C-alpha positions as CSV (number, residue, x, y, z in Angstrom):
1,X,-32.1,1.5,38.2
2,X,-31.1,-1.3,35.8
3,X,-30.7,-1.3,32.3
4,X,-32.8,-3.1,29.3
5,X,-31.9,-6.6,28.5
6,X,-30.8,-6.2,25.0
7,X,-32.9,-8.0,22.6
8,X,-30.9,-9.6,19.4
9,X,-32.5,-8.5,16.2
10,X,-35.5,-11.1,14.8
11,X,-33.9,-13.5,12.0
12,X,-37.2,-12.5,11.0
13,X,-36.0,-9.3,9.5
14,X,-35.4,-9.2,5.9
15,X,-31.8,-8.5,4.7
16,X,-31.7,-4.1,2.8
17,X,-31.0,-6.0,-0.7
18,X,-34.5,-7.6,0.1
19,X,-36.4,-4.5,1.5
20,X,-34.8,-2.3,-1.1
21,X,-36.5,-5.2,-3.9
22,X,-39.4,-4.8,-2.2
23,X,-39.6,-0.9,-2.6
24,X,-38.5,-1.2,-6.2
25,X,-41.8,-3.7,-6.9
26,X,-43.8,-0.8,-5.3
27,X,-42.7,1.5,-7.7
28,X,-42.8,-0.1,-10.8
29,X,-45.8,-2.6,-10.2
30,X,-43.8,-4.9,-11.2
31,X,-41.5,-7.9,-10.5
32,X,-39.3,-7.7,-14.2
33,X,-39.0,-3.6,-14.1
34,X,-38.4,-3.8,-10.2
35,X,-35.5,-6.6,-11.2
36,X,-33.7,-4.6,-13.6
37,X,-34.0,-1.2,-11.4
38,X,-31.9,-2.8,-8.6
39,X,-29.6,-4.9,-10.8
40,X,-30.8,-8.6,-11.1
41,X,-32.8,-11.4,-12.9
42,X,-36.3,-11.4,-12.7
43,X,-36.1,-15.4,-11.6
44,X,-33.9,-13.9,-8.8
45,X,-35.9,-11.1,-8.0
46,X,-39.1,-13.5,-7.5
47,X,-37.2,-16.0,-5.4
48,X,-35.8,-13.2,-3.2
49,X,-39.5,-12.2,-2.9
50,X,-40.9,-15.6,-2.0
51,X,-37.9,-16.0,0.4
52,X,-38.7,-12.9,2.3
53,X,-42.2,-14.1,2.4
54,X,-41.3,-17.5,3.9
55,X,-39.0,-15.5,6.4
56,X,-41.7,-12.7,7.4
57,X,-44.9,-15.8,7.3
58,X,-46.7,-13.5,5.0
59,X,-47.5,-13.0,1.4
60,X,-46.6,-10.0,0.1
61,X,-47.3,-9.7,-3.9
62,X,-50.3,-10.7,-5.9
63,X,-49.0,-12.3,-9.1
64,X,-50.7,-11.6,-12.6
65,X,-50.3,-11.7,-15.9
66,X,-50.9,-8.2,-15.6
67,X,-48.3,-7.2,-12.9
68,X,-47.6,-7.9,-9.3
69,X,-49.5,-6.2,-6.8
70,X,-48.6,-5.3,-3.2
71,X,-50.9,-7.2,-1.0
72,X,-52.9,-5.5,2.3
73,X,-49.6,-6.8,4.0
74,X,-47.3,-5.9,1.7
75,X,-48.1,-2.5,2.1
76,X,-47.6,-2.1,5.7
77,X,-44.0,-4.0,4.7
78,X,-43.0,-1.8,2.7
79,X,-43.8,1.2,4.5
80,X,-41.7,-0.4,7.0
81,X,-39.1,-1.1,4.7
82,X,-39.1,2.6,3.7
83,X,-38.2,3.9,6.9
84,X,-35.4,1.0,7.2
85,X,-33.8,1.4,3.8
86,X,-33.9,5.7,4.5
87,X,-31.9,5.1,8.0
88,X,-29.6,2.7,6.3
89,X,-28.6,5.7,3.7
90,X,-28.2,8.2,6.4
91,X,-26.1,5.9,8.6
92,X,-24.1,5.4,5.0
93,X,-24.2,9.1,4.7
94,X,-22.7,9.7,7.6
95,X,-20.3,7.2,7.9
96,X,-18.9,8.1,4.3
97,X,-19.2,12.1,6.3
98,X,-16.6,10.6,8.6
99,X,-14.6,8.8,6.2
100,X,-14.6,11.9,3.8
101,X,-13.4,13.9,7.3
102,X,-10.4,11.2,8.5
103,X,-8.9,11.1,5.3
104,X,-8.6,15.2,5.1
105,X,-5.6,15.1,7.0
106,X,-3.3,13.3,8.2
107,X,-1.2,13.7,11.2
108,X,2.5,12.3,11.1
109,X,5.3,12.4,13.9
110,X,8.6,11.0,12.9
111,X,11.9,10.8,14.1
112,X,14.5,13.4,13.4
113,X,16.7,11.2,10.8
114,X,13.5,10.1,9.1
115,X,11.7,13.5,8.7
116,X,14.3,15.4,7.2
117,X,15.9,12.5,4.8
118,X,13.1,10.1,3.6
119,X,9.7,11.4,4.2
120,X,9.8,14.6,1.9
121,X,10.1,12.1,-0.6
122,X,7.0,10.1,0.5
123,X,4.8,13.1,1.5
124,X,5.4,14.3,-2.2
125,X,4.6,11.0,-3.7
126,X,1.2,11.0,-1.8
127,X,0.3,14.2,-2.5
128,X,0.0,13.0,-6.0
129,X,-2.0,10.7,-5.5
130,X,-4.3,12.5,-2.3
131,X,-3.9,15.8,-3.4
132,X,-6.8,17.0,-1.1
133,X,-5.3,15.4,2.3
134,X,-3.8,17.8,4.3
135,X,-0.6,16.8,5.8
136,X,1.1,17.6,9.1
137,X,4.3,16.7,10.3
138,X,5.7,16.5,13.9
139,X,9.5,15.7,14.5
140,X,11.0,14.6,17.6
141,X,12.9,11.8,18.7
142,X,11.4,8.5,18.8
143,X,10.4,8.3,22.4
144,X,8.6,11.9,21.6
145,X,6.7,10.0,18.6
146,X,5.8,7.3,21.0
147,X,4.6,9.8,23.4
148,X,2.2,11.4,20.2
149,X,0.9,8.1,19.2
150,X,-0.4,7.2,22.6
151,X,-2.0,10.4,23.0
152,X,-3.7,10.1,20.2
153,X,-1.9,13.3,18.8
154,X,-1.1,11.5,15.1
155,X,-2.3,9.1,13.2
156,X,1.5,7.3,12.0
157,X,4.7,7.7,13.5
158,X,8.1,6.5,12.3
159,X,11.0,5.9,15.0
160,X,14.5,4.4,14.9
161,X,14.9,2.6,18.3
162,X,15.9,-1.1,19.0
163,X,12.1,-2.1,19.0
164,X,8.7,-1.2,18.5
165,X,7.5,1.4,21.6
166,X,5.5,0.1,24.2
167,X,1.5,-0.2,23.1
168,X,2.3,0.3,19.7
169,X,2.8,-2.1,16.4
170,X,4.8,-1.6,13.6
171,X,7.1,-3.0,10.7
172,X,10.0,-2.5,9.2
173,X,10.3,0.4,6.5
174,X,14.1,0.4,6.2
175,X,17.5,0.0,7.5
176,X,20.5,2.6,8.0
177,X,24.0,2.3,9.2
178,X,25.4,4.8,12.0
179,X,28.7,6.3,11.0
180,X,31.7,7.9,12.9
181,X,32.4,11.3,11.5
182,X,34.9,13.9,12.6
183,X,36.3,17.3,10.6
184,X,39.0,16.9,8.5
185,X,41.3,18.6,10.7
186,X,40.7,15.7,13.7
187,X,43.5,13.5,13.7
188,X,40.8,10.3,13.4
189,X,40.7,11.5,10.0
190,X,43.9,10.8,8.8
191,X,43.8,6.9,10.6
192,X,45.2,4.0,8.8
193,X,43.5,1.8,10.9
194,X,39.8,1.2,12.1
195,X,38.8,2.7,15.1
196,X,38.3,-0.3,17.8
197,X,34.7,-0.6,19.9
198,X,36.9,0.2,23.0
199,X,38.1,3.4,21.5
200,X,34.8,4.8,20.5
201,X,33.2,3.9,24.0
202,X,36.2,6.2,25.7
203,X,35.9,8.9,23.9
204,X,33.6,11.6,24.6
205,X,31.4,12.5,21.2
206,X,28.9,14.7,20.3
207,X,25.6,12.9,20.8
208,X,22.1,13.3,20.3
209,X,20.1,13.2,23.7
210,X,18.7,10.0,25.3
211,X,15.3,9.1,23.7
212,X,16.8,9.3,20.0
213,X,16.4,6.1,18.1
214,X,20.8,7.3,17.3
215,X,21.6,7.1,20.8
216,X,19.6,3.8,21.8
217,X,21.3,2.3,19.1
218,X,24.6,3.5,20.1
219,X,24.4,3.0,23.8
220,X,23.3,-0.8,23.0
221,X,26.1,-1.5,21.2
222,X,28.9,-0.3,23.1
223,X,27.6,-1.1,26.2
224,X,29.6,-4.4,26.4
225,X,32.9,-2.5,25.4
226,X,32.2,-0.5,28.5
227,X,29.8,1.7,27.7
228,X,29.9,5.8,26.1
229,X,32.3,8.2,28.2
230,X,30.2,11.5,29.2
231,X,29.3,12.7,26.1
232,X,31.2,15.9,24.9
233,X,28.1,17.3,23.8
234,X,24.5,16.3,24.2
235,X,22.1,18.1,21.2
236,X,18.8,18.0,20.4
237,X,18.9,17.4,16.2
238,X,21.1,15.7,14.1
239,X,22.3,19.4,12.0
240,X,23.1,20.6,15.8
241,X,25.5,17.7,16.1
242,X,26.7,18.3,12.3
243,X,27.2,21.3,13.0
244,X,29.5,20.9,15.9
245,X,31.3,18.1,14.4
246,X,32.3,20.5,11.2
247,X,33.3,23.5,13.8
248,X,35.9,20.8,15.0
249,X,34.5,20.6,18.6
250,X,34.9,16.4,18.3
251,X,33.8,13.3,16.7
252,X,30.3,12.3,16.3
253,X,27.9,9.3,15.5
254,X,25.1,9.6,13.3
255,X,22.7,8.6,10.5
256,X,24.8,7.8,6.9
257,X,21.2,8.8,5.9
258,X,21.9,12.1,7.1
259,X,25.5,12.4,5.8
260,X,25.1,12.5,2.3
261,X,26.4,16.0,1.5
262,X,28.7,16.4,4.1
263,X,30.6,13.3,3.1
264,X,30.8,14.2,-0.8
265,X,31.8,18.1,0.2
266,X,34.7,16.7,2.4
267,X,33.1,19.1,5.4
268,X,32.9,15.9,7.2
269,X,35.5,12.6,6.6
270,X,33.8,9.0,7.8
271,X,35.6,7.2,10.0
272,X,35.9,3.0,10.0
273,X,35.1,0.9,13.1
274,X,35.9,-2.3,13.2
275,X,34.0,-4.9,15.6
276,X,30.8,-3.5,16.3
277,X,27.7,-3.6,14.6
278,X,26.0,-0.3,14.2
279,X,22.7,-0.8,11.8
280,X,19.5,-0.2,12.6
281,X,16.0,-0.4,11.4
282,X,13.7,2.2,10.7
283,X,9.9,1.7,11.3
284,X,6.6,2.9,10.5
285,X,4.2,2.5,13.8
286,X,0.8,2.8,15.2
287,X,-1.5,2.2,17.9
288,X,-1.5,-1.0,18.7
289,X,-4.8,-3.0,17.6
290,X,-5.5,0.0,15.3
291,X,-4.0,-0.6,11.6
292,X,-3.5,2.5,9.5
293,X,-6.3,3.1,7.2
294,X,-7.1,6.0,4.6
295,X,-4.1,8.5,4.0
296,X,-1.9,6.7,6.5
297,X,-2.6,3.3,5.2
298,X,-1.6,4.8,1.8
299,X,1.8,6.5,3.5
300,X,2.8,3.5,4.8
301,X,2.1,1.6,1.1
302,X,4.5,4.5,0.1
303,X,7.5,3.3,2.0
304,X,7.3,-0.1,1.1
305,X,7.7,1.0,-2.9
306,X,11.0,2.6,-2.3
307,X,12.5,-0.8,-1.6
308,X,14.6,0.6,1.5
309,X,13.5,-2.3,3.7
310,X,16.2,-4.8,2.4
311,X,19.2,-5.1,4.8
């Protein structure tokens, strides 16, 4: 069984500003108090009338001194128009229903560096200004945010790979540095010289696993100085890794983002590098073809005002 050819809409049919004119003139009886009622002048109200008359090939008002009156075809118009004007505000009701229901919550994944180090901030900054959106947050590395966004599991996701994920678009919402940091007892931390690419690539660190946006970055660039040695240790978060750095167990690589405290406390001593190139950029993403609107749009605004984009 075949379907209906579908039949484009008449350009016979009157635009709902029209229709909704035409329902005010039936309830005032007339064209001035029907003009004011829906916002206009009453030489625009009559020209919108005659218009629609011209469009529809019928007269619809009998104009007096007295008022204007529906004509015998006016009335079946507007009857019409009634039922029009009535679906048009429960199709607004309910898309405002749906609007009112998206921007409720909002689902975030982000990667580990990003969720416990920047987005607090953000997620406090739009509670103040959507204090009725529920927020969730998911934290994983990047290719598990990927994974989330693609399965429709959150509505924004923020990552710290080499490039956007497959079937996703993004942008830039600001850059970090990875830093080599050991214990202070580790004899890199008493160096007088930079550490060379070669080095690092030998040595066997602490790492986060394969899928973090820290370990892509990493494994890019040293893989023309030969590539990582087997890592010493492969950890799922970046306070694992701190951790096992500060128990003395090796050096590690990670987020200055993340560092802050250890570095001023002396719990952890950084570690130059010379000839190698170790920034990265941190980005917001979605679906691709599908821009964030309601509380993420509003997220996303929120990372661009704290200036972190600028390399």
């Amino acid at each position: 069984m075949t379907g209906e050819a579908h039949v484009p809409l008449s350009h016979r049919v009157p635009d709902l500003g029209a229709l909704e004119l035409l329902l005010a003139v039936a309830r005032h009886g007339s064209l001035g108090r029907a003009a004011r009622d829906v916002g206009v002048t009453q030489p625009a109200a009559s020209s919108r009338i005659r218009s629609m008359e011209r469009q529809l090939g019928v007269a619809l008002l009998d104009r007096s001194p007295r008022g204007s009156r529906l004509t015998d075809a006016g009335v079946l118009v507007t009857d019409w128009a009634r039922r029009i004007v009535e679906a048009a505000e429960a199709f607004d009701a309910g898309a405002q229903a749906l609007r009112d229901r998206r921007d409720s919550r909002l689902r975030v994944a982000a990667s580990m560096t990003i969720a416990e180090y920047l987005l607090p901030g953000w997620l406090i900054a739009l509670r103040a200004e959507r204090p009725d959106t529920a927020v969730s947050l998911l934290a994983g590395n990047s290719a598990a945010v990927a994974g989330r966004l693609l399965v429709g599991e959150a509505d924004l996701g923020f990552v710290e790979g080499l490039s956007v994920p497959e079937g996703l678009d993004g942008t830039v919402i600001a850059h970090d540095r990875l830093v080599v940091v050991v214990a202070p007892a580790h004899a890199w931390a008493r160096r007088l010289t930079p550490l060379t690419p070669q080095e690092l690539a030998a040595t066997p660190l602490i790492l986060r696993e394969h899928g973090s946006g820290t370990r892509q970055v990493l494994d890019a660039a040293l893989a023309v100085h030969g590539g990582l040695a087997q890592p010493l240790l492969e950890l799922s978060s970046t306070t694992a890794v701190k951790g096992a750095a500060e128990s003395g167990a090796g050096p590690c690589v990670l987020s200055e983002l993340a560092l802050g405290e250890e570095l001023s406390s002396r719990r952890l001593v950084k570690v130059p590098v010379a000839g190698v190139r170790l920034r990265r950029q941190l980005r917001a993403v979605w679906p691709a073809g599908h821009r964030p609107t309601g509380p993420a749009r509003d997220l996303l605004s929120l990372t661009a005002r704290d200036g972190l984009a600028h390399p």
